[in-house]
Coordinates of C-alpha atoms in Angstrom, one line a residue:
X655 CA 236.8 3.6 15.3
X656 CA 238.8 5.0 18.3
X657 CA 240.5 8.3 17.6
X658 CA 244.2 8.9 18.0
X659 CA 245.1 10.6 21.3
X660 CA 247.0 13.2 19.2
X661 CA 244.1 14.0 16.8
X662 CA 242.6 16.8 18.9
X663 CA 245.8 18.9 18.7
X664 CA 247.5 18.5 15.3
X665 CA 247.1 17.5 11.7
X666 CA 247.7 13.8 11.1
X667 CA 248.7 11.9 7.9
X668 CA 247.0 8.5 7.9
X669 CA 246.8 5.5 5.6
X670 CA 244.0 3.0 5.1
X671 CA 244.3 0.1 2.7
X672 CA 241.0 -1.3 1.3
X673 CA 242.8 -3.8 -0.9
X674 CA 246.4 -4.9 -1.5
X675 CA 247.6 -5.4 2.1
X676 CA 247.0 -9.1 2.7
X677 CA 246.7 -10.1 -1.0
X678 CA 248.4 -9.5 -4.3
X679 CA 246.0 -7.5 -6.4
X680 CA 242.9 -5.3 -5.8
X681 CA 245.1 -2.4 -4.8
X682 CA 243.3 0.5 -3.2
X683 CA 244.9 2.9 -0.7
X684 CA 243.4 6.0 0.9
X685 CA 245.6 8.7 2.5
X686 CA 243.9 11.1 4.9
X687 CA 245.2 14.5 6.0
X688 CA 243.7 16.5 8.9
X689 CA 242.2 15.8 12.3
X690 CA 240.1 12.8 13.1
X691 CA 237.0 15.0 12.8
X692 CA 238.0 16.6 9.5
X693 CA 240.2 14.7 7.1
X694 CA 240.6 15.1 3.3
X695 CA 241.3 12.0 1.4
X696 CA 243.1 10.9 -1.8
X697 CA 242.7 7.4 -3.3
X698 CA 245.8 5.9 -4.7
X699 CA 244.9 3.1 -7.2
X700 CA 241.5 1.4 -7.5
X701 CA 242.1 -2.1 -8.8
X702 CA 240.5 -5.5 -9.1
X703 CA 241.3 -9.1 -8.3
X704 CA 240.2 -12.0 -10.5
X705 CA 237.8 -14.7 -9.2
X706 CA 239.3 -17.9 -7.8
X707 CA 238.1 -21.5 -7.8
X708 CA 236.3 -20.8 -4.5
X709 CA 234.3 -18.1 -6.2
X710 CA 232.4 -19.9 -9.0
X711 CA 231.0 -17.7 -11.7
X712 CA 232.9 -14.6 -10.5
X713 CA 235.4 -13.1 -12.9
X714 CA 236.1 -9.9 -11.0
X715 CA 236.5 -9.0 -7.4
X716 CA 236.3 -5.4 -6.1
X717 CA 237.4 -3.6 -2.9
X718 CA 234.4 -2.6 -0.8
X719 CA 234.2 1.2 -1.2
X720 CA 231.8 1.9 1.7
X721 CA 234.4 3.8 3.7
X722 CA 235.2 6.0 0.8
X723 CA 231.5 6.5 0.0
X724 CA 230.9 7.6 3.6
X725 CA 233.6 10.2 3.1
X726 CA 232.7 11.1 -0.5
X727 CA 232.3 14.8 0.3
X728 CA 235.9 14.8 1.5
X729 CA 237.5 12.9 -1.4
X730 CA 239.8 15.0 -3.6
X731 CA 240.5 12.5 -6.3
X732 CA 241.7 9.1 -7.5
X733 CA 245.4 8.8 -8.5
X734 CA 246.5 5.9 -10.7
X735 CA 250.1 4.8 -10.5
X736 CA 249.9 2.7 -13.7
X737 CA 247.5 0.9 -16.1
X738 CA 247.5 -2.7 -14.7
X739 CA 244.0 -4.2 -13.9
X740 CA 244.9 -4.6 -10.3
X741 CA 245.5 -0.8 -10.0
X742 CA 242.8 0.7 -12.2
X743 CA 240.3 -2.0 -13.2
X744 CA 237.8 -1.1 -10.5
X745 CA 237.4 2.5 -11.7
X746 CA 234.5 1.7 -14.1
X747 CA 232.7 -0.3 -11.5
X748 CA 233.1 1.9 -8.5
X749 CA 233.5 5.5 -9.9
X750 CA 229.7 6.0 -9.8
X751 CA 229.8 5.6 -6.0
X752 CA 232.7 8.0 -5.6
X753 CA 232.4 10.6 -8.5
X754 CA 235.7 12.3 -8.2
X755 CA 238.3 13.2 -10.9
X756 CA 240.9 10.6 -11.9
X757 CA 244.6 11.7 -12.2
X758 CA 247.1 9.6 -14.3
X759 CA 249.6 9.8 -17.1
X760 CA 248.8 9.3 -20.8
X761 CA 249.1 5.5 -21.2
X762 CA 246.9 4.8 -18.2
X763 CA 244.4 7.4 -19.5
X764 CA 244.2 5.5 -22.8
X765 CA 243.5 2.2 -21.1
X766 CA 241.0 3.8 -18.7
X767 CA 239.2 5.5 -21.6
X768 CA 238.6 2.1 -23.3
X769 CA 237.2 0.6 -20.1
X770 CA 235.0 3.6 -19.4
X771 CA 233.7 3.5 -23.0
X772 CA 232.6 -0.1 -22.5
X773 CA 230.9 0.9 -19.2
X774 CA 229.2 3.9 -21.0
X775 CA 230.9 6.3 -18.5
X776 CA 233.4 8.0 -20.7
X777 CA 231.5 11.3 -20.8
X778 CA 231.0 11.3 -17.1
X779 CA 234.4 10.7 -15.6
X780 CA 236.8 13.6 -15.5
X781 CA 240.3 12.2 -16.4
X782 CA 243.1 14.6 -15.7
X783 CA 246.0 13.5 -17.9
X784 CA 249.3 14.5 -16.4
X785 CA 252.7 14.5 -18.0
X786 CA 255.5 12.2 -16.9
X787 CA 257.2 13.6 -13.7
X788 CA 254.2 15.9 -13.0
X789 CA 253.9 17.7 -9.7
X790 CA 250.4 18.8 -8.7
X791 CA 248.3 19.6 -5.8
X792 CA 245.1 18.2 -4.4
X793 CA 244.0 20.3 -1.4
X794 CA 246.9 20.2 1.0
X795 CA 248.5 17.2 -0.7
X796 CA 251.6 18.2 -2.7
X797 CA 251.9 15.2 -5.1
X798 CA 254.6 14.2 -7.7
X799 CA 254.9 11.3 -10.1
X800 CA 258.4 9.8 -10.4
X801 CA 259.0 7.3 -13.2
X802 CA 259.8 3.7 -12.2
X803 CA 260.4 0.6 -14.3
X804 CA 257.8 -2.1 -14.3
X805 CA 256.1 -4.5 -16.8
X806 CA 253.8 -1.8 -18.3
X807 CA 254.6 1.7 -19.7
X808 CA 254.5 4.8 -17.6
X809 CA 254.6 3.2 -14.2
X810 CA 255.0 5.8 -11.4
X811 CA 255.9 6.1 -7.8
X812 CA 253.9 8.8 -6.0
X813 CA 255.5 11.3 -3.7
X814 CA 253.0 12.6 -1.2
X815 CA 254.2 15.7 0.6
X816 CA 252.2 17.0 3.5
X817 CA 252.8 19.2 6.5
X818 CA 253.3 16.2 8.9
X819 CA 255.7 14.5 6.5
X820 CA 256.5 13.0 3.1
X821 CA 255.5 9.5 2.0
X822 CA 256.8 7.7 -1.0
X823 CA 254.2 5.3 -2.4
X824 CA 256.1 3.1 -4.8
X825 CA 253.4 1.5 -6.8
X826 CA 254.7 -1.5 -8.7
X827 CA 258.4 -1.2 -9.6
X828 CA 261.7 -2.9 -10.1
X829 CA 265.2 -1.6 -10.9
X830 CA 265.9 -2.1 -14.6
X831 CA 268.7 0.0 -15.9
X832 CA 268.3 -1.3 -19.5
X833 CA 264.5 -1.3 -20.0
X834 CA 263.1 -2.0 -23.5
X835 CA 260.6 0.9 -23.3
X836 CA 260.7 4.5 -22.2
X837 CA 260.8 6.0 -19.6
X838 CA 263.6 4.6 -17.4
X839 CA 263.5 4.6 -13.7
X840 CA 264.3 8.1 -12.4
X841 CA 266.9 7.1 -9.9
X842 CA 268.3 10.7 -9.6
X843 CA 264.9 12.1 -8.7
X844 CA 264.3 9.4 -6.1
X845 CA 267.7 10.2 -4.5
X846 CA 266.7 13.9 -4.4
X847 CA 263.5 13.0 -2.7
X848 CA 265.5 11.0 -0.2
X849 CA 267.7 14.1 0.5
X850 CA 264.5 16.1 1.2
X851 CA 263.6 13.6 3.9
X852 CA 261.1 10.8 3.7
X853 CA 258.9 9.9 6.7
X854 CA 257.4 6.7 5.3
X855 CA 258.0 4.4 2.4
X856 CA 254.9 2.4 1.4
X857 CA 256.5 -0.3 -0.7
X858 CA 255.8 -3.2 -3.1
X859 CA 256.4 -6.5 -1.4
X860 CA 255.6 -9.0 -4.2
X861 CA 259.2 -10.4 -4.5
X862 CA 260.5 -9.8 -1.0
X863 CA 260.9 -13.5 -0.5
X864 CA 263.5 -13.7 -3.3
X865 CA 267.2 -12.7 -2.9
X866 CA 269.3 -10.8 -5.3
X867 CA 268.1 -8.6 -8.2
X868 CA 265.5 -9.2 -10.9
X869 CA 267.1 -9.7 -14.3
X870 CA 267.0 -6.8 -16.7
X871 CA 264.7 -6.9 -19.7
X872 CA 267.6 -6.9 -22.1
X873 CA 268.5 -10.4 -20.8
X874 CA 265.1 -11.6 -21.8
X875 CA 265.6 -10.1 -25.3
X876 CA 269.0 -11.9 -25.6
X877 CA 267.2 -15.2 -24.8
X878 CA 264.7 -14.4 -27.5
X879 CA 267.5 -13.8 -29.9
X880 CA 268.9 -17.2 -29.3
X881 CA 265.5 -19.0 -29.5
X882 CA 264.4 -17.3 -32.7
X883 CA 267.7 -17.9 -34.4
X884 CA 267.7 -21.6 -33.7
X885 CA 264.0 -22.4 -34.0
X886 CA 263.3 -24.3 -37.3
X887 CA 259.6 -23.3 -37.5
X888 CA 257.3 -20.8 -35.9
X889 CA 258.0 -19.2 -32.6
X890 CA 255.1 -18.3 -30.3
X891 CA 255.6 -16.0 -27.4
X892 CA 252.7 -15.8 -24.9
X893 CA 252.8 -13.2 -22.1
X894 CA 250.6 -10.7 -20.4
X895 CA 248.8 -8.5 -22.9
X896 CA 249.8 -5.5 -20.8
X897 CA 253.5 -6.3 -20.9
X898 CA 254.4 -3.8 -23.6
X899 CA 258.1 -4.0 -22.7
X900 CA 258.0 -7.8 -23.4
X901 CA 256.3 -7.1 -26.7
X902 CA 259.1 -4.7 -27.6
X903 CA 261.8 -7.3 -26.6
X904 CA 260.2 -10.0 -28.7
X905 CA 259.7 -7.7 -31.6
X906 CA 263.3 -6.5 -31.6
X907 CA 264.5 -10.1 -31.6
X908 CA 262.1 -11.1 -34.3
X909 CA 263.3 -8.3 -36.6
X910 CA 266.9 -9.4 -36.1
X911 CA 265.9 -13.0 -37.0
X912 CA 264.0 -11.9 -40.1
X913 CA 260.6 -12.8 -38.7
X914 CA 257.3 -11.1 -39.2
X915 CA 255.2 -10.4 -36.1
X916 CA 251.6 -11.5 -35.8
X917 CA 249.5 -10.5 -32.8
X918 CA 246.6 -12.7 -31.6
X919 CA 244.4 -11.6 -28.6
X920 CA 242.3 -8.5 -28.1
X921 CA 244.0 -7.5 -24.9
X922 CA 247.4 -7.5 -26.4
X923 CA 246.3 -5.6 -29.5
X924 CA 244.6 -3.0 -27.3
X925 CA 247.8 -2.5 -25.3
X926 CA 249.9 -2.2 -28.4
X927 CA 247.5 0.4 -29.9
X928 CA 247.5 2.4 -26.6
X929 CA 251.3 2.3 -26.5
X930 CA 251.6 3.6 -30.0
X931 CA 249.1 6.4 -29.2
X932 CA 251.5 7.7 -26.6
X933 CA 254.5 7.3 -28.8
X934 CA 255.9 3.9 -27.8
X935 CA 256.8 0.9 -30.0
X936 CA 257.5 3.3 -32.8
X937 CA 260.6 1.3 -33.8
X938 CA 259.0 -2.1 -33.6
X939 CA 257.7 -2.0 -37.1
X940 CA 254.4 -3.5 -38.4
X941 CA 252.3 -5.9 -36.3
X942 CA 250.2 -8.1 -38.5
X943 CA 246.7 -9.4 -37.7
X944 CA 245.7 -13.0 -37.2
X945 CA 244.4 -13.1 -40.8
X946 CA 248.0 -12.9 -42.0
X947 CA 249.0 -16.1 -40.2
X948 CA 248.6 -18.5 -43.1
X949 CA 250.5 -16.3 -45.6
X950 CA 253.9 -16.1 -43.7
X951 CA 256.4 -19.0 -43.9
X952 CA 256.8 -20.8 -40.6
X953 CA 260.5 -20.0 -40.2
X954 CA 259.6 -16.3 -40.8
X955 CA 256.9 -16.1 -38.2
X956 CA 256.7 -14.8 -34.6
X957 CA 253.2 -15.1 -33.1
X958 CA 252.6 -13.1 -30.0
X959 CA 249.5 -14.0 -28.2
X960 CA 247.6 -13.9 -24.9
X961 CA 246.9 -16.9 -22.7
X962 CA 250.1 -17.3 -20.6
X963 CA 247.9 -18.0 -17.5
X964 CA 245.8 -20.7 -19.1
X965 CA 242.8 -18.4 -19.6
X966 CA 240.2 -20.6 -21.4
X967 CA 239.0 -17.9 -23.8
X968 CA 242.5 -16.5 -24.6
X969 CA 244.2 -17.1 -28.0
X970 CA 246.7 -19.7 -26.8
X971 CA 244.0 -21.9 -25.2
X972 CA 242.0 -21.9 -28.4
X973 CA 245.1 -22.8 -30.4
X974 CA 245.9 -25.6 -28.0
X975 CA 242.3 -26.9 -28.4
X976 CA 242.6 -26.5 -32.2
X977 CA 239.5 -24.3 -32.2
X978 CA 241.1 -21.0 -33.3
X979 CA 239.5 -20.0 -36.6
X980 CA 242.8 -18.7 -38.2
X981 CA 245.8 -20.2 -36.3
X982 CA 247.1 -23.7 -36.2
X983 CA 250.6 -24.8 -35.2
X984 CA 252.6 -27.6 -36.6
X985 CA 254.8 -30.2 -34.8
X986 CA 258.3 -28.7 -34.2
X987 CA 257.0 -25.1 -33.6
X988 CA 258.2 -23.5 -30.4
X989 CA 255.9 -22.0 -27.7
X990 CA 257.5 -19.7 -25.2
X991 CA 255.7 -19.0 -21.9
X992 CA 257.3 -15.6 -21.2
X993 CA 255.7 -15.2 -17.7
X994 CA 255.5 -16.7 -14.3
X995 CA 252.4 -18.6 -13.4
X996 CA 250.2 -16.7 -11.0
X997 CA 249.4 -18.8 -7.9
X998 CA 246.1 -20.5 -8.5
X999 CA 246.6 -20.7 -12.3
X1000 CA 248.9 -23.8 -12.2
X1001 CA 246.3 -26.3 -13.3
X1002 CA 245.0 -24.2 -16.1
X1003 CA 248.5 -23.5 -17.4
X1004 CA 249.6 -27.1 -17.1
X1005 CA 246.5 -28.2 -19.1
X1006 CA 247.4 -25.9 -22.0
X1007 CA 251.1 -26.9 -21.9
X1008 CA 250.2 -30.6 -22.0
X1009 CA 247.8 -30.1 -24.9
X1010 CA 250.5 -28.3 -26.9
X1011 CA 253.1 -31.0 -26.0
X1012 CA 250.8 -33.7 -27.2
X1013 CA 250.6 -32.0 -30.6
X1014 CA 254.4 -32.2 -30.9
X1015 CA 255.2 -28.6 -30.0
X1016 CA 258.4 -27.6 -28.2
X1017 CA 257.6 -25.8 -24.9
X1018 CA 260.0 -23.3 -23.3
X1019 CA 259.2 -21.8 -19.9
X1020 CA 261.0 -19.4 -17.5
X1021 CA 262.3 -22.5 -15.6
X1022 CA 264.2 -23.6 -18.7
X1023 CA 265.5 -20.3 -20.1
X1024 CA 265.7 -16.6 -19.2
X1025 CA 262.5 -15.8 -21.1
X1026 CA 260.9 -13.8 -18.3
X1027 CA 261.9 -11.2 -15.7
X1028 CA 259.5 -10.0 -13.0
X1029 CA 258.3 -6.5 -12.8
X1030 CA 258.7 -6.4 -9.0
X1031 CA 261.8 -5.9 -6.8
X1032 CA 263.8 -8.6 -5.1
X1033 CA 265.7 -8.0 -1.8
X1034 CA 268.7 -6.5 -3.5
X1035 CA 266.6 -3.9 -5.3
X1036 CA 264.7 -3.1 -2.1
X1037 CA 268.0 -2.4 -0.3
X1038 CA 269.0 0.0 -3.1
X1039 CA 265.7 1.9 -2.8
X1040 CA 266.1 2.1 1.0
X1041 CA 269.5 3.6 0.5
X1042 CA 268.2 6.2 -2.0
X1043 CA 265.3 7.3 0.2
X1044 CA 266.5 6.6 3.7
X1045 CA 262.9 6.4 5.1
X1046 CA 262.2 6.6 8.9
X1047 CA 259.3 4.1 8.4
X1048 CA 258.6 1.2 6.1
X1049 CA 255.0 0.1 5.5
X1050 CA 254.8 -3.0 3.2
X1051 CA 252.0 -3.3 0.6
X1052 CA 251.1 -5.4 -2.4
X1053 CA 251.5 -8.7 -0.8
X1054 CA 249.9 -11.6 1.1
X1055 CA 250.5 -11.9 4.9
X1056 CA 253.7 -13.9 4.4
X1057 CA 255.1 -11.2 2.1
X1058 CA 254.2 -8.3 4.4
X1059 CA 255.6 -10.0 7.5
X1060 CA 258.8 -10.9 5.7
X1061 CA 259.2 -7.3 4.4
X1062 CA 258.8 -5.9 7.9
X1063 CA 261.6 -8.1 9.2
X1064 CA 263.8 -7.5 6.1
X1065 CA 263.4 -3.7 6.5
X1066 CA 264.4 -3.8 10.2
X1067 CA 267.4 -6.0 9.4
X1068 CA 268.4 -3.5 6.6
X1069 CA 268.5 -0.7 9.1
X1070 CA 265.2 1.1 8.7
X1071 CA 264.3 2.5 12.1
X1072 CA 260.7 1.6 12.1
X1073 CA 258.5 -0.9 10.2
X1074 CA 254.8 -1.3 10.6
X1075 CA 252.6 -4.3 9.5
X1076 CA 249.2 -3.2 8.2
X1077 CA 246.3 -5.2 6.8
X1078 CA 243.2 -4.2 4.8
X1079 CA 240.8 -2.1 6.9
X1080 CA 243.3 -0.9 9.5
X1081 CA 244.1 2.8 9.8
X1082 CA 247.6 3.8 10.6
X1083 CA 248.9 7.2 11.6
X1084 CA 252.1 7.7 9.5
X1085 CA 252.9 11.2 11.0
X1086 CA 253.5 12.9 13.3
X1087 CA 255.1 10.7 15.9
X1088 CA 255.6 6.9 15.8
X1089 CA 253.5 4.9 13.5
X1090 CA 250.4 3.6 15.2
X1091 CA 247.3 1.7 14.2
X1092 CA 244.6 4.0 15.4
X1093 CA 241.4 2.2 14.3
X1094 CA 239.6 0.2 11.7
X1095 CA 237.2 1.0 8.8
X1096 CA 234.9 -1.3 6.8
X1097 CA 236.9 -3.3 4.3
X1098 CA 235.9 -6.3 2.4
X1099 CA 235.2 -7.5 -1.1
X1100 CA 232.4 -7.2 -3.7
X1101 CA 231.9 -9.6 -6.6
X1102 CA 231.0 -8.7 -10.1
X1103 CA 228.5 -11.3 -11.1
X1104 CA 228.0 -10.9 -14.8
X1105 CA 227.2 -7.2 -15.0
X1106 CA 225.9 -6.8 -11.4
X1107 CA 227.9 -6.0 -8.3
X1108 CA 226.9 -8.3 -5.4
X1109 CA 228.1 -9.0 -1.9
X1110 CA 231.1 -11.4 -1.6
X1111 CA 230.3 -13.0 1.7
X1112 CA 226.5 -13.7 1.4
X1113 CA 226.3 -13.4 -2.4
X1114 CA 225.6 -15.9 -5.2
X1115 CA 229.1 -17.3 -5.2
X1116 CA 228.7 -18.8 -1.7
X1117 CA 225.6 -20.6 -2.7
X1118 CA 227.2 -21.8 -6.0
X1119 CA 230.1 -23.1 -4.1
X1120 CA 227.8 -25.2 -1.9
X1121 CA 225.9 -26.4 -5.0
X1122 CA 229.2 -27.6 -6.5
X1123 CA 229.7 -29.9 -3.6
X1124 CA 226.2 -31.3 -2.8
X1125 CA 223.9 -30.5 -5.7
X1126 CA 220.2 -29.5 -5.4
X1127 CA 216.9 -31.2 -5.0
X1128 CA 213.7 -29.4 -6.2
X1129 CA 210.3 -30.6 -5.3
X1130 CA 206.9 -29.2 -6.5
X1131 CA 203.8 -30.2 -4.6
X1132 CA 200.2 -29.4 -5.6
X1133 CA 197.7 -29.2 -2.7
X1134 CA 194.0 -28.8 -3.0
X1135 CA 191.7 -26.8 -0.6
X1136 CA 191.1 -29.9 1.5
X1137 CA 194.8 -30.3 2.3
X1138 CA 195.4 -33.3 0.1
X1139 CA 198.2 -33.8 -2.5
X1140 CA 196.4 -33.3 -5.8
X1141 CA 199.0 -34.9 -8.2
X1142 CA 202.2 -36.9 -7.9
X1143 CA 204.9 -34.5 -6.6
X1144 CA 207.5 -33.6 -9.2
X1145 CA 211.1 -34.0 -7.9
X1146 CA 214.2 -33.0 -9.7
X1147 CA 217.7 -34.0 -8.5
X1148 CA 220.5 -31.9 -10.1
X1149 CA 224.1 -32.8 -9.3
X1150 CA 223.1 -35.9 -7.4
X1151 CA 223.0 -39.7 -8.1
X1152 CA 220.3 -41.2 -10.2
X1153 CA 220.1 -44.4 -8.2
X1154 CA 220.7 -45.3 -4.6
X1155 CA 223.3 -47.9 -3.5
X1156 CA 221.0 -50.8 -4.4
X1157 CA 220.1 -49.6 -7.9
X1158 CA 216.7 -48.1 -7.1
X1159 CA 215.8 -44.7 -8.5
X1160 CA 216.9 -42.0 -6.1
X1161 CA 214.0 -39.7 -7.0
X1162 CA 211.5 -42.4 -6.2
X1163 CA 213.1 -42.8 -2.7
X1164 CA 212.9 -39.1 -2.2
X1165 CA 209.2 -39.0 -3.3
X1166 CA 208.3 -41.7 -0.7
X1167 CA 210.1 -39.7 2.0
X1168 CA 208.2 -36.5 1.0
X1169 CA 204.9 -38.3 0.9
X1170 CA 205.5 -39.8 4.4
X1171 CA 206.5 -36.4 5.8
X1172 CA 203.4 -34.7 4.2
X1173 CA 201.0 -37.2 5.7
X1174 CA 202.6 -36.8 9.2
X1175 CA 201.5 -33.2 9.2
X1176 CA 198.0 -32.7 10.8
X1177 CA 195.5 -31.5 8.2
X1178 CA 195.0 -28.0 9.9
X1179 CA 198.8 -27.3 9.8
X1180 CA 199.0 -28.1 6.1
X1181 CA 197.4 -24.7 5.5
X1182 CA 200.6 -22.9 6.7
X1183 CA 202.8 -22.9 3.6
X1184 CA 205.9 -21.8 5.4
X1185 CA 205.7 -24.5 8.1
X1186 CA 204.8 -27.2 5.6
X1187 CA 207.5 -26.2 3.2
X1188 CA 210.1 -26.4 5.9
X1189 CA 208.9 -29.8 7.1
X1190 CA 209.1 -31.2 3.5
X1191 CA 212.5 -29.6 2.9
X1192 CA 213.9 -31.2 6.0
X1193 CA 212.5 -34.6 5.2
X1194 CA 214.1 -34.5 1.7
X1195 CA 217.4 -33.4 3.1
X1196 CA 217.4 -36.2 5.8
X1197 CA 216.4 -38.8 3.3
X1198 CA 219.2 -37.8 0.9
X1199 CA 221.7 -37.9 3.7
X1200 CA 220.5 -41.4 4.8
X1201 CA 221.0 -42.8 1.3
X1202 CA 223.7 -40.6 -0.3
X1203 CA 225.7 -39.4 2.8
X1204 CA 225.4 -35.8 1.7
X1205 CA 223.1 -32.9 2.6
X1206 CA 222.1 -31.3 -0.7
X1207 CA 220.4 -27.9 -1.1
X1208 CA 216.7 -28.5 -1.0
X1209 CA 213.8 -26.3 -2.3
X1210 CA 210.1 -27.1 -2.1
X1211 CA 207.5 -25.2 -4.1
X1212 CA 203.9 -25.4 -2.9
X1213 CA 201.0 -24.8 -5.3
X1214 CA 197.5 -24.3 -4.0
X1215 CA 194.5 -25.2 -6.2
X1216 CA 190.8 -25.2 -5.8
X1217 CA 189.1 -28.5 -5.6
X1218 CA 187.1 -29.4 -8.7

């Protein structure tokens, strides 16, 4: 990494993204303070992404922490802006490599404790629980939480004051002046920070493509009022388990409509319990368990459940498949998808909706009614924040390339003097002087494969992806000490055809090809297992391609036996 030309002479404030700049999710941002030879670092958020169709068998994707590991002696701590998985979900997986304290407010601490308990790390990780609006120091970083509204309780912007300048790291946010849960966005404090002078705004870009303002949560609650008053049978609301504000909105409407509230889905129940631990949802009344479902009249029932993204193991998917042990819906019941479909989940969500529709259920989505409001700012909200903070520099985060590039252009058009485009792995100097990319650091992804962290590029998912397209051929060959095949080779084709185009057994054709290739090898060379294995493997692959038109993965196992 090439050092900045200013690094020899003065303290610099730099930023490196290891996740979240070039994708939505897997947020991980490192701020460094000092000279190029001696910087201290703080980590803001340490989140995950979820595996995609191109990553078969992978549920969780992590940022590569190798750069942070290399600087572990200079790490001061991990600061969590809020409790969403894409901001704290990687802590249980990566903390053993970093081993620094974690700073967050109470709700995030509750969620993190549960995750650390599952990972058997609760007694090892130092969680520093801070009050709302806390101001604290880590080394030469003067830090402050400022409450913002989002789709989960206690979301925070982080003010980072340093000698070279002040940065506002927004975390995830929106402007909602009528939120359903405490605390509200602290507009007054953000204006005060703007009056102090802000060098850089590192800002959420998720909704930068959309004009106007995001609807307030009370508009969603009003839509729930209408639905629950008119619905003749049960009302089901599915949303993200972490959206405690949406739970409150639905609960408020249910009480007014005289409906009892039943919760299905472990993630949602966990979030409700955590919210109540920190004093939220105190006015929502009692939430019943799934066991109560059959005892409440349909017209008196609100079922809140997980599964808004079509997750196959979530409550709604099991209800749609009629495999849920305690919940079954009747024709005429109403299912409300109170969320937007995350890109990549469209097929799964559509499959669940169609199953429900075939059962005679009424489906309501955000395209039909105001049953969802995003937790991220649109262009109108971004302009308001710009006006409060008046930053000299805008650095977009939390977005794919299209979002980040659009945000840069939007900020320039809105009058921000400087805007810089940054992607994962690039190091930018925020202050002093003009923003400048001064180098690159290792940045990539790791996969969580079951319970094991594996490489993303050359790990198991890559091989599984190939297997899903071309299948595998396995051959077992027994050879005696004279170099002869002792028994008929065993060939297994998995994920391939049973017959060739003329109706002959495919495995028999492969066996003939293997036998021909074996006898083409001079007897002395048959003693070299590696060379023989490669010859037979190539013969199988060529034969499969000739008949099938595909090049499957081929493995040959050679067994040596003594002649009897």
